[in-house]
Amino acid sequence: MTTKLVGAKVQRVEDQRFLRGQGRYVDDIDVHAGTPTLHAAVLRSPHAHARVRDIDVEAVLDVEGVHAVWTYQDLADLSVNLADPLPLLIPHPALTHGRTQYALAKDEVNYVGEAVAFVVADDRYLAEDAVDRIRVDYEPLPPVVGIDAARAAEHLVHEDVPGNVGARLEQEVGDARAAIADAPHRLSLDLTVERSASTPLEGRGVVARWDPDIGRLQVWTSTQTSTGVRAAVAVKLGLDLGQVDVITPDVGGGFGVKINHPWPEELLVPAAARALGRTVKFTEDRREHFISAAHERGQVHHVEVGFDDDGRLLGLDVTFWHDHGAYTPYGLIVPIITSTQLLGPYKPQSYRVVFESLYTNTVMVTPYRGAGRPQGCFVMERTMDAIAAHLHKDRTEVRATNFIQPDEFPYDQGLVFQDGRELEYDSGDYPRSLEMIKRLVGWDEFEAFRAEMAAEGRRVGIGLACYVEGTGVGPYEGAHVHIETTGKVKVATGLTTQGQGHATVFAQLVADELGVPMTDVEVVTGDTRRMPYAVGTFASRSAVMSGSAVHLAAKRAKEKVLRIASDALEADVDDLEIVEGVVSVKGSPGASIDLGTVAVLSNPLRYAFDEKSRAATQFTVGDPGKPPVAEDDEPGLEGKDFYSPERSTFASGMHAVIVETDPDTAEVRILKYAVVHDCGNLINPMIVEGQIHGGIAQGVGGALYERMAYDEHGQLLNASFMDFLMPYVTEVPDTIEIDHLETPSPLNPIGVKGAGEAGVIPSAAVFAAAIEDAEAHDHPGLAITGMPISPSELFALRQAQEPLLKQHEEDA
Amino acid sequence: MTEELHEIRLHVNGTSYALTVPGRRLLSDALRHDLGLTGTHVGCEHGVCGACTILVDGAPMRSCLMFAVSAVDAELTTVEGLADADGSLGPVQQAFLECHGLQCGFCTPGFLTTITAGLRDNPRPTHAEAREMVAGNLCRCTGYQNIVKAVERAAELGAGR
Ligand code: FES
Ligand code: FES
């Protein structure tokens, strides 16, 4: 009997390559098509806002080893569509003033880092030399930096966008303002989250090769959507879709930033490959990634809340301002997610949310792991803590009062989610999660621990935060399963992989369904030659979407296996089983046929090419009275299927942390971190836990360290790993205690929900709560309202409390 | 303007390679693009992330901060040279596999080389020392808990001996 792989901590199959240095990332791709690969470099704007008066490329033209220098003026000659603005990927009726950049700046630049000119040379060194020689005459314009400046609108980012407002969106359930006015208790809060970024260790990169013999373009790109890039490249370069293949090789991390597409370089590199008839490569460097990819998180929120004596939310009214940077290629996804996912596991009696999405002269904003949820969670959970403090109640009690109960699913929040569908939660058990997290972190024993620590002169605090995460959004994913005549199983799904272990988890699903050893299953992702219909990897959707599709495709393949085997073995389908790649009749092990032979029989042949295939040739098999392939059948042992759910699945979880704050230096130390996590059925708990670990590290970064430090001129001051503080091992919790709750999703055949982003969502909220709690005794009233919080900022908050405390003592 | 070129030899993983490079060619680029040893990765090119770490005469060094021409006299080891002679995973590699110490794998070669050298110096690290050993390398995927576990597991597997 084969043991079940789904649900087990199966070691990753892809690691063998990675550990030997045999990964193939985009910069490793070297296509020797007779001539060596050429390299591209990009001239980027040094100004946050300027008119481009003139570009002089004269000095570059005779540099040896330079093959092309392009500015906006050259684009139309390369392809008519290339001179148009880049696509606005996700239009929304509320995005009344959406703007996107050009592949190379036309007349105006709107952030430091915007692409202005493009050079192709023999190698990257020469290309950069050439870039240095281009002279641009800029007329600087006043930059708009930060949400305050954008709202003040003293200057405009785009002349034709009044007030710098790209979009305004309002949703309301019930009459929140009236409910707040009538509520026995009211509070208002102002909460801020700073900019951070995905910052994968591998930046962006593209390689393209034009094959003149077959008129076909091959593109390798470090993306989260190969089909998206393929469609964009085809349109922009004026090619038929069938002429473009996009292959996503190994990707060194994505975390959201690589879902945006096409980047200017994703069009310019293929255009250059076609124009020059050579393979061309662009590999982004670290500074470029900081200033010309994308950021996220920057939002300012104002909350009005009305509640009863138990802390029950009667009315919640949230207004927020979202800094989307200079352009809006990804539409309103991030603020829409904040505005809907803010509600978490709670059911306020009325809710109104309104946001403005604002232009600034900074790098544009597209989703970063969590995608607006960390901000929403921060807002909701800070509000919960404030209510508890106001009512002198335990923070968990106030939360429990507001939970959606297990018997209330499916629960419709009455809002429209990021996919344009109802925000309807499929399943969950929040009271149970709360119980589990309290036990795991030692919530009820904490006061004793606090007293113990206080006796040693140490300050500790505890925080807790809950979230619900809409995962696995549509529209669909597909999968193709092919059983070869060797018995090996080739699986393809179109979404891409950037570290999630898809080659392992999808193989687990297939191996279980088909009854084959995992070593016989090979998974390919993100290759449009193998699966041309796909959406992409984002919104914690891979396990849900491709997982389900892979499962369904394997099921179809299995049906065919059994049908053919039942003919061959002259047995009823129901009496067959597949174990270790062999189909046999249950209870009579002699009657069996291996999958490879079934594959041979599935494909009637005219020509034999080996011993095995002789069995399928025309004088050997088939009923001469019937067509070799039945009317409703196809040759080959394959299964293909798509999964397209009605709506998202809703994973959930709770984090709790115990921190210690240094009384003198205000440094924050993490003493304990606990997680209760519900992503439905687990395919591979080892991988899910890895995702949680990684998410928490990014959450710690966002809570305590990471911010994009722009000066008033729009210069990013910390555009290096030296200055942008990503956590090393020394900054993350030494251990993370994880407990799983599994409430299967009823929406998909494998009962899973997404897990990729969860770890990062509650971090800001949980740290704010714990730090505030640690400070509460010595600095009562000290409120953490902005993230991240550095030791100096915590120190400043303490200082601000001092005069108040003195006053208090004097009064007493 | 033509650049002056240097004919050099690099000794990598026990093999000697001849190549012609300009003086400014980074060692990381020479390894990756001239010799095709793409296992060494470049995450920042300014010496902070550690993805490009290789062993130079056994000591971990950031190949993005060295010129190829300055490495001619050294014995270099890259991730491609860490497997056992029979082709099976070396103990540090094996430990990473067992402990799920990698996700996207981009930072991994730098960790593997760093730990290989670290355990050679200190074959039985305490937990704090195991953390310290990897404290100069960035990983954006794993959150480091499993990497530290892998250091401890590699020590158990006898990596330093
Ligand atoms: S690439 Fe050398 S340290 Fe980052
Ligand atoms: S595994 Fe992706 S950066 Fe470390």
PDB file of C-alpha atoms in Angstrom, chain A residues 275-427:
ATOM      1  CA  ALA A 275      15.981  44.235 -33.851  1.00  0.00           C
ATOM      2  CA  LEU A 276      19.578  43.069 -33.378  1.00  0.00           C
ATOM      3  CA  GLY A 277      19.064  39.396 -34.113  1.00  0.00           C
ATOM      4  CA  ARG A 278      21.019  38.539 -30.965  1.00  0.00           C
ATOM      5  CA  THR A 279      20.228  37.184 -27.541  1.00  0.00           C
ATOM      6  CA  VAL A 280      19.890  40.119 -25.143  1.00  0.00           C
ATOM      7  CA  LYS A 281      19.904  40.103 -21.354  1.00  0.00           C
ATOM      8  CA  PHE A 282      19.017  42.633 -18.690  1.00  0.00           C
ATOM      9  CA  THR A 283      19.813  41.978 -15.053  1.00  0.00           C
ATOM     10  CA  GLU A 284      18.715  44.572 -12.572  1.00  0.00           C
ATOM     11  CA  ASP A 285      21.181  45.624  -9.901  1.00  0.00           C
ATOM     12  CA  ARG A 286      20.234  46.212  -6.285  1.00  0.00           C
ATOM     13  CA  ARG A 287      20.001  49.983  -6.463  1.00  0.00           C
ATOM     14  CA  GLU A 288      17.824  49.699  -9.533  1.00  0.00           C
ATOM     15  CA  HIS A 289      15.547  47.335  -7.691  1.00  0.00           C
ATOM     16  CA  PHE A 290      15.068  49.894  -4.929  1.00  0.00           C
ATOM     17  CA  ILE A 291      14.368  52.824  -7.240  1.00  0.00           C
ATOM     18  CA  SER A 292      12.716  51.312 -10.272  1.00  0.00           C
ATOM     19  CA  ALA A 293      10.726  48.252  -9.231  1.00  0.00           C
ATOM     20  CA  ALA A 294       7.839  48.801  -6.799  1.00  0.00           C
ATOM     21  CA  HIS A 295       7.113  49.475  -3.122  1.00  0.00           C
ATOM     22  CA  GLU A 296       4.098  49.067  -0.879  1.00  0.00           C
ATOM     23  CA  ARG A 297       2.434  49.685   2.478  1.00  0.00           C
ATOM     24  CA  GLY A 298       2.478  53.513   2.739  1.00  0.00           C
ATOM     25  CA  GLN A 299      -0.944  54.479   4.117  1.00  0.00           C
ATOM     26  CA  VAL A 300      -2.440  56.931   6.638  1.00  0.00           C
ATOM     27  CA  HIS A 301      -5.683  55.959   8.355  1.00  0.00           C
ATOM     28  CA  HIS A 302      -8.307  57.685  10.454  1.00  0.00           C
ATOM     29  CA  VAL A 303     -10.699  55.511  12.457  1.00  0.00           C
ATOM     30  CA  GLU A 304     -13.953  56.429  14.174  1.00  0.00           C
ATOM     31  CA  VAL A 305     -15.507  53.654  16.174  1.00  0.00           C
ATOM     32  CA  GLY A 306     -18.595  53.332  18.363  1.00  0.00           C
ATOM     33  CA  PHE A 307     -19.100  50.376  20.705  1.00  0.00           C
ATOM     34  CA  ASP A 308     -21.155  49.119  23.620  1.00  0.00           C
ATOM     35  CA  ASP A 309     -20.112  48.227  27.179  1.00  0.00           C
ATOM     36  CA  ASP A 310     -18.906  44.793  26.048  1.00  0.00           C
ATOM     37  CA  GLY A 311     -16.791  46.275  23.314  1.00  0.00           C
ATOM     38  CA  ARG A 312     -19.177  45.154  20.589  1.00  0.00           C
ATOM     39  CA  LEU A 313     -18.550  47.130  17.400  1.00  0.00           C
ATOM     40  CA  LEU A 314     -21.676  49.105  16.643  1.00  0.00           C
ATOM     41  CA  GLY A 315     -20.196  51.324  14.011  1.00  0.00           C
ATOM     42  CA  LEU A 316     -16.789  51.456  12.350  1.00  0.00           C
ATOM     43  CA  ASP A 317     -15.866  54.286  10.016  1.00  0.00           C
ATOM     44  CA  VAL A 318     -12.429  54.187   8.411  1.00  0.00           C
ATOM     45  CA  THR A 319     -10.958  56.757   6.073  1.00  0.00           C
ATOM     46  CA  PHE A 320      -7.536  56.208   4.609  1.00  0.00           C
ATOM     47  CA  TRP A 321      -5.106  57.621   2.132  1.00  0.00           C
ATOM     48  CA  HIS A 322      -3.039  55.285   0.010  1.00  0.00           C
ATOM     49  CA  ASP A 323       0.227  56.451  -1.547  1.00  0.00           C
ATOM     50  CA  HIS A 324       0.406  54.665  -4.892  1.00  0.00           C
ATOM     51  CA  GLY A 325       3.498  56.467  -6.154  1.00  0.00           C
ATOM     52  CA  ALA A 326       3.865  57.892  -9.632  1.00  0.00           C
ATOM     53  CA  TYR A 327       1.760  55.421 -11.635  1.00  0.00           C
ATOM     54  CA  THR A 328      -1.068  52.922 -11.207  1.00  0.00           C
ATOM     55  CA  PRO A 329      -0.356  49.865 -13.383  1.00  0.00           C
ATOM     56  CA  TYR A 330      -1.813  47.514 -10.779  1.00  0.00           C
ATOM     57  CA  GLY A 331      -4.978  49.510 -10.244  1.00  0.00           C
ATOM     58  CA  LEU A 332      -6.559  49.676  -6.798  1.00  0.00           C
ATOM     59  CA  ILE A 333      -5.864  46.181  -5.595  1.00  0.00           C
ATOM     60  CA  VAL A 334      -3.867  47.148  -2.507  1.00  0.00           C
ATOM     61  CA  PRO A 335      -6.271  49.732  -1.044  1.00  0.00           C
ATOM     62  CA  ILE A 336      -9.283  47.586  -1.921  1.00  0.00           C
ATOM     63  CA  ILE A 337      -7.747  44.742   0.040  1.00  0.00           C
ATOM     64  CA  THR A 338      -7.049  46.982   3.025  1.00  0.00           C
ATOM     65  CA  SER A 339     -10.584  48.305   2.965  1.00  0.00           C
ATOM     66  CA  THR A 340     -12.188  44.860   2.894  1.00  0.00           C
ATOM     67  CA  GLN A 341      -9.767  42.638   4.783  1.00  0.00           C
ATOM     68  CA  LEU A 342      -9.535  45.133   7.608  1.00  0.00           C
ATOM     69  CA  LEU A 343     -12.614  43.478   9.089  1.00  0.00           C
ATOM     70  CA  GLY A 344     -10.693  40.307   9.904  1.00  0.00           C
ATOM     71  CA  PRO A 345     -12.690  37.776  11.916  1.00  0.00           C
ATOM     72  CA  TYR A 346     -15.097  40.401  13.215  1.00  0.00           C
ATOM     73  CA  LYS A 347     -18.664  41.420  12.378  1.00  0.00           C
ATOM     74  CA  PRO A 348     -19.208  45.087  13.090  1.00  0.00           C
ATOM     75  CA  GLN A 349     -22.884  46.005  13.012  1.00  0.00           C
ATOM     76  CA  SER A 350     -22.134  48.721  10.504  1.00  0.00           C
ATOM     77  CA  TYR A 351     -19.061  49.628   8.521  1.00  0.00           C
ATOM     78  CA  ARG A 352     -18.088  52.439   6.236  1.00  0.00           C
ATOM     79  CA  VAL A 353     -14.747  52.692   4.517  1.00  0.00           C
ATOM     80  CA  VAL A 354     -13.514  55.297   2.115  1.00  0.00           C
ATOM     81  CA  PHE A 355     -10.080  55.688   0.627  1.00  0.00           C
ATOM     82  CA  GLU A 356      -8.271  57.994  -1.685  1.00  0.00           C
ATOM     83  CA  SER A 357      -5.453  56.621  -3.789  1.00  0.00           C
ATOM     84  CA  LEU A 358      -2.898  59.375  -4.261  1.00  0.00           C
ATOM     85  CA  TYR A 359      -0.117  60.185  -6.678  1.00  0.00           C
ATOM     86  CA  THR A 360       3.341  61.052  -5.389  1.00  0.00           C
ATOM     87  CA  ASN A 361       6.660  61.441  -7.212  1.00  0.00           C
ATOM     88  CA  THR A 362       8.008  58.172  -5.861  1.00  0.00           C
ATOM     89  CA  VAL A 363       8.383  54.591  -7.050  1.00  0.00           C
ATOM     90  CA  MET A 364       5.004  53.119  -7.878  1.00  0.00           C
ATOM     91  CA  VAL A 365       3.154  50.801  -5.553  1.00  0.00           C
ATOM     92  CA  THR A 366       2.084  47.251  -6.355  1.00  0.00           C
ATOM     93  CA  PRO A 367       1.361  44.396  -3.960  1.00  0.00           C
ATOM     94  CA  TYR A 368       4.016  43.211  -1.507  1.00  0.00           C
ATOM     95  CA  ARG A 369       3.241  39.995   0.430  1.00  0.00           C
ATOM     96  CA  GLY A 370       0.138  40.759   2.430  1.00  0.00           C
ATOM     97  CA  ALA A 371      -0.920  43.391  -0.122  1.00  0.00           C
ATOM     98  CA  GLY A 372      -2.767  45.900   2.010  1.00  0.00           C
ATOM     99  CA  ARG A 373      -3.737  43.348   4.649  1.00  0.00           C
ATOM    100  CA  PRO A 374      -0.963  44.219   7.123  1.00  0.00           C
ATOM    101  CA  GLN A 375      -2.243  47.800   7.119  1.00  0.00           C
ATOM    102  CA  GLY A 376      -5.853  46.681   7.514  1.00  0.00           C
ATOM    103  CA  CYS A 377      -4.922  44.303  10.316  1.00  0.00           C
ATOM    104  CA  PHE A 378      -2.908  47.042  12.015  1.00  0.00           C
ATOM    105  CA  VAL A 379      -5.899  49.380  11.898  1.00  0.00           C
ATOM    106  CA  MET A 380      -8.440  46.858  13.134  1.00  0.00           C
ATOM    107  CA  GLU A 381      -6.289  45.351  15.853  1.00  0.00           C
ATOM    108  CA  ARG A 382      -5.079  48.724  17.166  1.00  0.00           C
ATOM    109  CA  THR A 383      -8.735  49.656  17.360  1.00  0.00           C
ATOM    110  CA  MET A 384      -9.542  46.486  19.297  1.00  0.00           C
ATOM    111  CA  ASP A 385      -6.717  47.195  21.725  1.00  0.00           C
ATOM    112  CA  ALA A 386      -7.901  50.774  22.171  1.00  0.00           C
ATOM    113  CA  ILE A 387     -11.439  49.580  22.901  1.00  0.00           C
ATOM    114  CA  ALA A 388     -10.152  47.070  25.457  1.00  0.00           C
ATOM    115  CA  ALA A 389      -8.047  49.747  27.139  1.00  0.00           C
ATOM    116  CA  HIS A 390     -10.998  52.138  27.191  1.00  0.00           C
ATOM    117  CA  LEU A 391     -13.276  49.556  28.802  1.00  0.00           C
ATOM    118  CA  HIS A 392     -10.526  48.106  31.059  1.00  0.00           C
ATOM    119  CA  LYS A 393     -11.207  44.704  29.594  1.00  0.00           C
ATOM    120  CA  ASP A 394      -8.933  41.877  28.588  1.00  0.00           C
ATOM    121  CA  ARG A 395      -7.932  42.346  24.948  1.00  0.00           C
ATOM    122  CA  THR A 396      -8.927  38.802  24.034  1.00  0.00           C
ATOM    123  CA  GLU A 397     -12.375  39.256  25.510  1.00  0.00           C
ATOM    124  CA  VAL A 398     -13.209  42.255  23.351  1.00  0.00           C
ATOM    125  CA  ARG A 399     -12.091  40.346  20.301  1.00  0.00           C
ATOM    126  CA  ALA A 400     -14.109  37.265  21.192  1.00  0.00           C
ATOM    127  CA  THR A 401     -17.223  39.434  21.606  1.00  0.00           C
ATOM    128  CA  ASN A 402     -16.930  40.468  17.975  1.00  0.00           C
ATOM    129  CA  PHE A 403     -16.013  37.150  16.340  1.00  0.00           C
ATOM    130  CA  ILE A 404     -18.062  35.596  13.580  1.00  0.00           C
ATOM    131  CA  GLN A 405     -19.164  32.294  15.108  1.00  0.00           C
ATOM    132  CA  PRO A 406     -18.416  28.866  13.555  1.00  0.00           C
ATOM    133  CA  ASP A 407     -22.099  28.267  12.802  1.00  0.00           C
ATOM    134  CA  GLU A 408     -22.381  31.518  10.852  1.00  0.00           C
ATOM    135  CA  PHE A 409     -20.412  30.334   7.791  1.00  0.00           C
ATOM    136  CA  PRO A 410     -20.619  31.072   4.968  1.00  0.00           C
ATOM    137  CA  TYR A 411     -20.534  34.631   6.273  1.00  0.00           C
ATOM    138  CA  ASP A 412     -21.162  37.515   3.896  1.00  0.00           C
ATOM    139  CA  GLN A 413     -19.515  40.760   4.992  1.00  0.00           C
ATOM    140  CA  GLY A 414     -21.634  42.659   2.481  1.00  0.00           C
ATOM    141  CA  LEU A 415     -18.643  44.150   0.652  1.00  0.00           C
ATOM    142  CA  VAL A 416     -17.057  43.668  -2.745  1.00  0.00           C
ATOM    143  CA  PHE A 417     -13.606  42.047  -2.628  1.00  0.00           C
ATOM    144  CA  GLN A 418     -10.517  42.536  -4.835  1.00  0.00           C
ATOM    145  CA  ASP A 419     -11.779  40.049  -7.423  1.00  0.00           C
ATOM    146  CA  GLY A 420     -15.055  41.909  -7.876  1.00  0.00           C
ATOM    147  CA  ARG A 421     -16.890  39.155  -5.979  1.00  0.00           C
ATOM    148  CA  GLU A 422     -18.698  39.195  -2.622  1.00  0.00           C
ATOM    149  CA  LEU A 423     -16.538  39.190   0.483  1.00  0.00           C
ATOM    150  CA  GLU A 424     -18.046  35.950   1.729  1.00  0.00           C
ATOM    151  CA  TYR A 425     -16.001  33.865   4.158  1.00  0.00           C
ATOM    152  CA  ASP A 426     -16.178  30.130   3.445  1.00  0.00           C
ATOM    153  CA  SER A 427     -15.203  28.572   6.765  1.00  0.00           C
TER     154      SER A 427
END
